[in-house]
CSV table of C-alpha atoms in Angstrom, one decimal:
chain,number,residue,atom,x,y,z
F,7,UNK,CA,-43.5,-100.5,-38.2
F,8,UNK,CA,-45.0,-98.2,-35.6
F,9,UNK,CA,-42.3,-100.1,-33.3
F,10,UNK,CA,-39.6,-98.7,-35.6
F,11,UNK,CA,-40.7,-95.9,-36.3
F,12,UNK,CA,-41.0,-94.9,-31.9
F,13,UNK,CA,-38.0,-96.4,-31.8
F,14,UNK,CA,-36.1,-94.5,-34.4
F,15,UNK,CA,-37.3,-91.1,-32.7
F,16,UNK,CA,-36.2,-92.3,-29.3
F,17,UNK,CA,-33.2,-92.4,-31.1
F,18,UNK,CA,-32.5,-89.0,-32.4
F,19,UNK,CA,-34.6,-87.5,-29.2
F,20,UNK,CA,-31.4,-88.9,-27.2
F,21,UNK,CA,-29.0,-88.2,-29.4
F,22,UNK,CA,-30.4,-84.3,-29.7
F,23,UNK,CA,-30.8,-84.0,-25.6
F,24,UNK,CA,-26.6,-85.2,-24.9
F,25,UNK,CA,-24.6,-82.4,-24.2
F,26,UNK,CA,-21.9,-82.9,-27.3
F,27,UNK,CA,-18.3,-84.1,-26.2
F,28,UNK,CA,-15.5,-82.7,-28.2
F,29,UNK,CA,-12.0,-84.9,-27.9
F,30,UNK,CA,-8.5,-83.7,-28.0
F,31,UNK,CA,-5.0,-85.7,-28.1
F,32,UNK,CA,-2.2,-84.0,-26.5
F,33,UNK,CA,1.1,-85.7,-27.9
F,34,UNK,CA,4.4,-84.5,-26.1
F,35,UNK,CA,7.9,-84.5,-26.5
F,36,UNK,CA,10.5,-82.9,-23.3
F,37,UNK,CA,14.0,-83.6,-22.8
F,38,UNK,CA,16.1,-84.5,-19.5
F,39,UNK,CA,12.7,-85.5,-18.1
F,40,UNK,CA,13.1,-88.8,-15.2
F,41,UNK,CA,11.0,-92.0,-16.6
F,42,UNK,CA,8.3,-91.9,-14.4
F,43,UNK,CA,7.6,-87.7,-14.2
F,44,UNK,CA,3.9,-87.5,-13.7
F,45,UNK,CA,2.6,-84.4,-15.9
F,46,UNK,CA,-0.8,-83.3,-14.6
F,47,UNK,CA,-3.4,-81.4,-17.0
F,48,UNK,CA,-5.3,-78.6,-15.1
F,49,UNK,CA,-8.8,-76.9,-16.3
F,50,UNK,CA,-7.5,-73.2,-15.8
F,51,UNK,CA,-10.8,-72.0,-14.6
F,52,UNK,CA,-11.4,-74.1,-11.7
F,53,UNK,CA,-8.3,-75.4,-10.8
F,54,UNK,CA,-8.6,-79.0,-11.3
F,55,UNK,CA,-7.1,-81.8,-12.0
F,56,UNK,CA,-8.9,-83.3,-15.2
F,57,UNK,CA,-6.2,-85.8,-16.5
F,58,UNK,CA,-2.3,-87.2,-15.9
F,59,UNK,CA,0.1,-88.8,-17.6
F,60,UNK,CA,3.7,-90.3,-17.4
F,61,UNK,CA,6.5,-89.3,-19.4
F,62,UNK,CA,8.2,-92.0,-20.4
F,63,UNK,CA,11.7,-91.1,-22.8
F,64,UNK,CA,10.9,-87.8,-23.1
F,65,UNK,CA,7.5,-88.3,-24.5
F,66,UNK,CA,4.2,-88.5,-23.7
F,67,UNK,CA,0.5,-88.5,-24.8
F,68,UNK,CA,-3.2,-88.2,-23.4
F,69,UNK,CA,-6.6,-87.8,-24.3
F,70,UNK,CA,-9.6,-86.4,-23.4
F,71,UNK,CA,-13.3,-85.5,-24.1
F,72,UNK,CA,-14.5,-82.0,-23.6
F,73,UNK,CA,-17.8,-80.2,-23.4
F,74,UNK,CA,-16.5,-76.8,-25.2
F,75,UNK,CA,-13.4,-75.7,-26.7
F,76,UNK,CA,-10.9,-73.8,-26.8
F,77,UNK,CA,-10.5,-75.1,-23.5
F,78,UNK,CA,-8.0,-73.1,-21.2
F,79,UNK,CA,-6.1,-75.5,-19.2
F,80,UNK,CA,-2.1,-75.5,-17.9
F,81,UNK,CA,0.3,-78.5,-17.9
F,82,UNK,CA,2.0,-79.0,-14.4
F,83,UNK,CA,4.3,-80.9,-12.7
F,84,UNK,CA,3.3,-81.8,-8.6
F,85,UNK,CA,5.7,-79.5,-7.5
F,86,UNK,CA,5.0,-76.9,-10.4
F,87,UNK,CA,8.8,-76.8,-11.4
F,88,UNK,CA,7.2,-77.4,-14.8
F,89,UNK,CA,4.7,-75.7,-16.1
F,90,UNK,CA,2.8,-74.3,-19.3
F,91,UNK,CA,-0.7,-72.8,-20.1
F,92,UNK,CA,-2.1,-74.0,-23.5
F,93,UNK,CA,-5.3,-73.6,-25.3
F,94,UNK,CA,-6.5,-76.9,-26.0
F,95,UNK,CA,-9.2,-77.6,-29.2
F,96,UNK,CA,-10.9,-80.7,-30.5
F,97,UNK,CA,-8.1,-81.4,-32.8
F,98,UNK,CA,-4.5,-83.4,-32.5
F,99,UNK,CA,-1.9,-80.9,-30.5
F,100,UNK,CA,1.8,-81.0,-30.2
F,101,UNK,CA,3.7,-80.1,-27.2
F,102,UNK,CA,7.5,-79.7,-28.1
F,103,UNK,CA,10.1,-78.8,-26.0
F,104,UNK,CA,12.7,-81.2,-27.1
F,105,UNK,CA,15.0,-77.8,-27.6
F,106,UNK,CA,13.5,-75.5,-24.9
F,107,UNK,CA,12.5,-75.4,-21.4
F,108,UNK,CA,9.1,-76.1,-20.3
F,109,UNK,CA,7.2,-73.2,-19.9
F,110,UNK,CA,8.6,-72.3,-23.5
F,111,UNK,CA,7.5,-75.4,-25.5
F,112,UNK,CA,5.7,-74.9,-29.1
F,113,UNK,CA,2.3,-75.9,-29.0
F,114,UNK,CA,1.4,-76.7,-32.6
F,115,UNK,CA,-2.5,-77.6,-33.7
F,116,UNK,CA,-4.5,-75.2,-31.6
F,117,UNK,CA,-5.5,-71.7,-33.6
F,118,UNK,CA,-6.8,-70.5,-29.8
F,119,UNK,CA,-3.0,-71.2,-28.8
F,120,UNK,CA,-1.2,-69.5,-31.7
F,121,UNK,CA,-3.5,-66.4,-31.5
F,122,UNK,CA,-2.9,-65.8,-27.6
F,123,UNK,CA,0.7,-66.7,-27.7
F,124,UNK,CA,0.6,-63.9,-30.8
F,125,UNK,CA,-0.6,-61.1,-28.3
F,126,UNK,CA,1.5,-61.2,-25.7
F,127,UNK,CA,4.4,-61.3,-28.1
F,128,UNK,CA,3.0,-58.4,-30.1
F,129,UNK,CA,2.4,-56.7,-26.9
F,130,UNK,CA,6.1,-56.8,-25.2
F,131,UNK,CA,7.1,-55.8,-28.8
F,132,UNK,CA,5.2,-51.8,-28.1
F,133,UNK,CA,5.3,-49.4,-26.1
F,134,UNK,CA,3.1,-49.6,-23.1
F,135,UNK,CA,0.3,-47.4,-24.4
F,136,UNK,CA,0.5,-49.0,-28.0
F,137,UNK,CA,0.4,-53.0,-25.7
F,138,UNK,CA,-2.4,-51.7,-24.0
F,139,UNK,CA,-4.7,-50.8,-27.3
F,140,UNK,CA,-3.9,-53.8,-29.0
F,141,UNK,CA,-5.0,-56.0,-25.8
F,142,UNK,CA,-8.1,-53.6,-25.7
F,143,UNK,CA,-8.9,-54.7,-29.5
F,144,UNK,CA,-8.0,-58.1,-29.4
F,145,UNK,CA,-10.5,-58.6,-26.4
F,146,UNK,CA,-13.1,-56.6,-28.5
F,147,UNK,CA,-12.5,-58.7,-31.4
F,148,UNK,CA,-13.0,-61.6,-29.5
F,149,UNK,CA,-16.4,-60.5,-27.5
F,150,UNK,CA,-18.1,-63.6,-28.5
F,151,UNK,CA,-15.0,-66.1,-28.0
F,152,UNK,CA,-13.7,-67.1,-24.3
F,153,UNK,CA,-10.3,-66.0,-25.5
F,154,UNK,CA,-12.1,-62.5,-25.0
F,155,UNK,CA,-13.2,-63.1,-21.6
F,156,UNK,CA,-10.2,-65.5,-20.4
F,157,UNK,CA,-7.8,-62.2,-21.5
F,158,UNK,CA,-10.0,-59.6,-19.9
F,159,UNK,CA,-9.8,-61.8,-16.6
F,160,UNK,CA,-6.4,-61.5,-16.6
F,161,UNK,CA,-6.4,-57.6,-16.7
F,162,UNK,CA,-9.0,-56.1,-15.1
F,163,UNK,CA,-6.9,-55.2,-12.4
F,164,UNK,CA,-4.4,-53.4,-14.4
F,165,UNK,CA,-7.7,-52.0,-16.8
F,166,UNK,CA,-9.3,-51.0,-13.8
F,167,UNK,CA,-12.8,-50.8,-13.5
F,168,UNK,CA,-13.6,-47.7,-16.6
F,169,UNK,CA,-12.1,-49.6,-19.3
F,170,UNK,CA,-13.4,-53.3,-17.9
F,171,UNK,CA,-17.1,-52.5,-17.6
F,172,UNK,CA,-17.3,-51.2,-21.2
F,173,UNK,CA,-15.9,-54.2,-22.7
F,174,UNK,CA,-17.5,-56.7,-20.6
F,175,UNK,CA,-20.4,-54.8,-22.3
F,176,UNK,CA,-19.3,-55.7,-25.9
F,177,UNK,CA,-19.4,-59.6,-24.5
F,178,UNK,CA,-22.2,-61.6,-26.1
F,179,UNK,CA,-24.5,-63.2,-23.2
F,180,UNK,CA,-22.1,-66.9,-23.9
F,181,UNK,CA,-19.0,-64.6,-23.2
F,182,UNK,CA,-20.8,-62.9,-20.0
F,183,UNK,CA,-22.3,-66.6,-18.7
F,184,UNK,CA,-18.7,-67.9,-18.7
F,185,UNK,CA,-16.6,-68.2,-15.2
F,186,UNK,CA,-14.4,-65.7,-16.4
F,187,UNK,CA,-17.6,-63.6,-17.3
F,188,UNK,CA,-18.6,-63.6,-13.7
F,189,UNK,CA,-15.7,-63.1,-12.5
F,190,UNK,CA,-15.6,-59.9,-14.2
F,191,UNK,CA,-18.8,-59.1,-13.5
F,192,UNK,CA,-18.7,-59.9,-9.4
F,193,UNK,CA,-15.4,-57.2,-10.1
F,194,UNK,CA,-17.0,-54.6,-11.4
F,195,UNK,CA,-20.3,-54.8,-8.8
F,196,UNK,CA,-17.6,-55.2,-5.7
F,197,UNK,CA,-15.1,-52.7,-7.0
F,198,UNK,CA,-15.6,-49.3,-4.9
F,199,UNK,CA,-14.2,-45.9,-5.8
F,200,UNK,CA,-13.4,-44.4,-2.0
F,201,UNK,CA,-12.4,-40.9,-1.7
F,202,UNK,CA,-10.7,-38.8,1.1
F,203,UNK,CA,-14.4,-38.0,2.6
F,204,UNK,CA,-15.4,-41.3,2.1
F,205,UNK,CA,-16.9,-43.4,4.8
F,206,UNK,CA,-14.4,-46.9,4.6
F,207,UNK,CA,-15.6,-50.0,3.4
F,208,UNK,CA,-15.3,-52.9,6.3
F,209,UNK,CA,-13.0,-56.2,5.5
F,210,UNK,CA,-12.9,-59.5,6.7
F,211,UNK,CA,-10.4,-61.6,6.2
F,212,UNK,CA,-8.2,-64.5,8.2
F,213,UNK,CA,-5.4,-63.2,10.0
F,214,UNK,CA,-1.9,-64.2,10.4
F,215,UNK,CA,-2.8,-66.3,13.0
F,216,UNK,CA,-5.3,-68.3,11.0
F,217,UNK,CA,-8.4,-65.7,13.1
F,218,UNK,CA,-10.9,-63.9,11.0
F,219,UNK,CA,-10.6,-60.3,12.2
F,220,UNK,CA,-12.6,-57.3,10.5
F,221,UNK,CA,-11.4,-53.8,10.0
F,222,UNK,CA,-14.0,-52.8,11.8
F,223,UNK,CA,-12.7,-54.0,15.5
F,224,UNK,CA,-10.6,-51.2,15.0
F,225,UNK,CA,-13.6,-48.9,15.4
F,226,UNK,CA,-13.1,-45.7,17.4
F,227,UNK,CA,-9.0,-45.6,16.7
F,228,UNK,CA,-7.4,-44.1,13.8
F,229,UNK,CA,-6.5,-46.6,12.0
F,230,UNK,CA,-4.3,-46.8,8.7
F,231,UNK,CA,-5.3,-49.5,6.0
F,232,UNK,CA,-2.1,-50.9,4.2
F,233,UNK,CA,-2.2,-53.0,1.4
F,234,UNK,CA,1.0,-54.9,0.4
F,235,UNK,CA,2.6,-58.2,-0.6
F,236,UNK,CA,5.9,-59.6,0.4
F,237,UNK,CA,7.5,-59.4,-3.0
F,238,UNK,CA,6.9,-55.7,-3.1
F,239,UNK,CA,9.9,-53.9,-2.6
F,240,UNK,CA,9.0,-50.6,-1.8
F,241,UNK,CA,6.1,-51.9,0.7
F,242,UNK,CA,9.2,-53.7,2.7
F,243,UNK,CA,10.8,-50.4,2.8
F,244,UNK,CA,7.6,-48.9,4.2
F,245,UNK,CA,7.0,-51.2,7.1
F,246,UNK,CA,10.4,-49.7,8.5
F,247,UNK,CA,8.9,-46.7,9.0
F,248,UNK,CA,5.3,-48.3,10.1
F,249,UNK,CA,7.3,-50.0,12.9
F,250,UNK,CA,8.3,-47.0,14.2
F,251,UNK,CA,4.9,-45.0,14.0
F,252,UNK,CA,3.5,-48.0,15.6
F,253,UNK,CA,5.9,-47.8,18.9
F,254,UNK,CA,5.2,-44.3,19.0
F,255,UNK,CA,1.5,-44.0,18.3
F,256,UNK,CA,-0.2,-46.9,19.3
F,257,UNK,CA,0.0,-46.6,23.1
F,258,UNK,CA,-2.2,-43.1,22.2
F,259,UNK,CA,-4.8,-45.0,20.0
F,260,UNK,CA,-3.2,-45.5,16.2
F,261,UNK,CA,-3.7,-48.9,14.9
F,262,UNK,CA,-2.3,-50.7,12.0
F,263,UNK,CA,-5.0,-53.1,9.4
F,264,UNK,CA,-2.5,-54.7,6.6
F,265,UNK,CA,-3.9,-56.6,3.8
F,266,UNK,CA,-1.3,-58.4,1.9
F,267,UNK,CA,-1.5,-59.1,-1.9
F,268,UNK,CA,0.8,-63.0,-1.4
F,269,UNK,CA,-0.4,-66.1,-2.8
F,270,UNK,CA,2.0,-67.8,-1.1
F,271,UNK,CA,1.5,-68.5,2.6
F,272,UNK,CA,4.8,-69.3,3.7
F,273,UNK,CA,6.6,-66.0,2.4
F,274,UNK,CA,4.0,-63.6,3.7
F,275,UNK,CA,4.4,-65.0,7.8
F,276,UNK,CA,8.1,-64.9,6.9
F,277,UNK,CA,7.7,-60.9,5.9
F,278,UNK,CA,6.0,-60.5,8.8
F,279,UNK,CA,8.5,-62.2,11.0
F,280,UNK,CA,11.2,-60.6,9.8
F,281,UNK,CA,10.0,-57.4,9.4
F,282,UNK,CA,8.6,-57.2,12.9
F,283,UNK,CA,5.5,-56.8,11.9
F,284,UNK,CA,3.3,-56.6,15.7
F,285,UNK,CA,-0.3,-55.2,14.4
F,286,UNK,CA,-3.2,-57.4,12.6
F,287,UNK,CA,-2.5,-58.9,9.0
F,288,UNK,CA,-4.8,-60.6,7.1
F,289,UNK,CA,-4.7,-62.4,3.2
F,290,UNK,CA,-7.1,-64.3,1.2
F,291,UNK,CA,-3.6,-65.3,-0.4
F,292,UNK,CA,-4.8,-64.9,-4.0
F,293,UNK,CA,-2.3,-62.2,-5.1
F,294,UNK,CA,-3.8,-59.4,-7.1
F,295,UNK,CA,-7.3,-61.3,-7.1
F,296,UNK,CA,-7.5,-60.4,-3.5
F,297,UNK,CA,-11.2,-59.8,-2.6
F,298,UNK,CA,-10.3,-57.2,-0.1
F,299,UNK,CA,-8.4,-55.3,-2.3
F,300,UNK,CA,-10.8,-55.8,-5.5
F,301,UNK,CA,-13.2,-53.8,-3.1
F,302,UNK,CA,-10.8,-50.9,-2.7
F,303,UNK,CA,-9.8,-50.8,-6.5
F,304,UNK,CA,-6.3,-51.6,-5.8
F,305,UNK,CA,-3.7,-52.2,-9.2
F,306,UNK,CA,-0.6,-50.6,-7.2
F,307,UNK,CA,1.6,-51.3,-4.2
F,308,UNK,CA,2.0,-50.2,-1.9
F,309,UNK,CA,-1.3,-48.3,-0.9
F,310,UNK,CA,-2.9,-47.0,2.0
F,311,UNK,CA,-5.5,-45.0,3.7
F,312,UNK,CA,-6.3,-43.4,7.1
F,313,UNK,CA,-9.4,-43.8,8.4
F,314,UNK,CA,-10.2,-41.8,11.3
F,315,UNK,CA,-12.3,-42.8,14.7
F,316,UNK,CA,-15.8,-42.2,12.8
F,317,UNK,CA,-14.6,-44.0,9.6
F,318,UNK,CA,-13.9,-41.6,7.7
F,319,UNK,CA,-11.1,-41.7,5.2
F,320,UNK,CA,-9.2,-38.8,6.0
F,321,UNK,CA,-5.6,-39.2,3.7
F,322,UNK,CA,-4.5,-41.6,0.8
F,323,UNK,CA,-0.8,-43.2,0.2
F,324,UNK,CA,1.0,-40.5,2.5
F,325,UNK,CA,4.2,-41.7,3.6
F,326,UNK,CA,7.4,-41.1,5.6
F,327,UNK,CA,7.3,-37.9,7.4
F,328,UNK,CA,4.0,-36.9,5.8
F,329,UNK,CA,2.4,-39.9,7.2
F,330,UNK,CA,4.3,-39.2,10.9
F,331,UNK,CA,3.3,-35.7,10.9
F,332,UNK,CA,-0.4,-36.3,9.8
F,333,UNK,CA,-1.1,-39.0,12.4
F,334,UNK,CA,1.0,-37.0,15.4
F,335,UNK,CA,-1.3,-33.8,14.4
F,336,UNK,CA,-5.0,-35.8,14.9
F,337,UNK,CA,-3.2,-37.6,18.3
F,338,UNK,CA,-1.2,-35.2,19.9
């Protein structure tokens, strides 16, 4: 009896002490897929690859234990021609897109999926102000759900630090423990508010040619900061002009420190390339999550600042002739 009766306990000690498992089944259907397309499932906060499957007639289906839900994770093809986020729950979920394209298919059986697909169609419904308060109170609403956290991650660039800090705040200590939590955390703790008068923040980052180079080996020059990305327009425009204040000044001491906003590798050395771009560039490559630019506060392109032989930020975003005439009056 005593035998049973440890044994029994054993039981329900073990059972108590396993971290619970929560399965979902993902059942698709595509149209003019290739028997044989390999579909990979991707946990949205780290990146990784957590399961695959083959689609096979325009249909597929997989399975898989999880340790929380909703569970943020993004349906991909290799070569990420296809490609849908989805909120995945411990339930059956549909994926149609027998009638649409891929990023557009109807994911049926998650609530997580249907209330974040609801937002950002409510949201390019309003005006921008009107968007913007209905993302603020959907993130409040959810304080104590990772949607709340997952959809403040995705703004607190835009949101800027003012509005992110307060409703990180509002986050129960579940919300705030979460990756996205920290994320937005490690932003708002990084995030620096320089002012002409300032003394600059130093960067590190790798180079275009794969060196990592620090705004500070430009010590003792003046020395403009530009950030920018390839895909920004009006930052291409700019580096017209940057060419030529770079021929003219930088035999008498002006250097150039670019920090470009590109995820993608291949299209920022082609920018440089063909934009003649002959000073130091560096990149993290990941876009607006940038670590350099985090530290300045940037959420606009282009933007720069001129720091002057002690440091000191002496002018923000002037450009064209301003920026010629400021630069020719501290060298000439």
């Amino acid at each position: 009896m005593k035998k049973l009766t440890f044994l029994v306990i054993l039981i329900i000690f073990t059972s108590c002490n396993q971290e619970k498992t929560l399965k979902f089944s993902l059942s698709g259907t595509t149209k003019d897929l290739q028997n044989g397309t390999a579909l990979y499932l991707f946990d949205s906060s780290i990146e990784n690859v957590i399961d695959s499957v083959i689609v096979q007639n325009n249909k597929f289906y997989l399975t898989k234990d999880l340790q929380y839900y909703p569970f943020p994770a993004v349906l991909k093809s290799n070569d990420n021609l296809l490609f849908k986020k989805m909120w995945l729950e411990d339930s059956p979920i549909t994926f149609n897109a027998s009638n649409v394209n891929f990023k557009n298919a109807e994911i049926l059986g998650s609530d997580s999926q249907i209330e974040y697909d609801n937002l950002y169609q409510a949201m390019d419904t309003l005006a921008r102000k009107e968007g913007e308060n209905l993302l603020l109170e959907f993130i409040k609403i959810n304080s104590d759900n990772i949607l709340g956290s997952f959809v403040l991650a995705e703004w607190y660039i835009s949101l800027k630090k003012e509005r992110t800090e307060p409703l990180y705040n509002q986050f129960s200590e579940k919300n705030k423990n979460s990756i996205y939590g920290k994320e937005i955390l490690n932003y708002i703790q990084s995030i620096h508010d320089l002012k002409v008068g300032d003394k600059y923040v130093d960067l590190i980052s790798t180079d275009q040619n794969g060196k990592e180079t620090k705004l500070s080996d430009f010590k003792g020059k003046l020395t403009l900061l530009e950030f920018w990305a390839s895909w920004c327009a009006p930052c291409r425009t700019d580096n017209k002009n940057l060419v030529d204040y770079y021929n003219e000044f930088n035999p008498l001491g002006f250097e150039i420190f670019q920090v470009s906003l590109d995820n993608n590798k291949e299209k920022w050395l082609e920018a440089i390339k063909k934009d003649n771009l002959q000073w130091t560039n560096v990149s993290d490559l990941k876009g607006w999550k940038n670590k350099q630019a985090i530290l300045y506060g940037i959420n606009l392109l282009p933007t720069n600042y001129l720091i002057d032989e002690h440091g000191i930020i002496i002018s923000k975003d002037l450009r064209g002739e301003e920026l010629k005439q400021k630069i020719k009056e501290i060298l000439k």
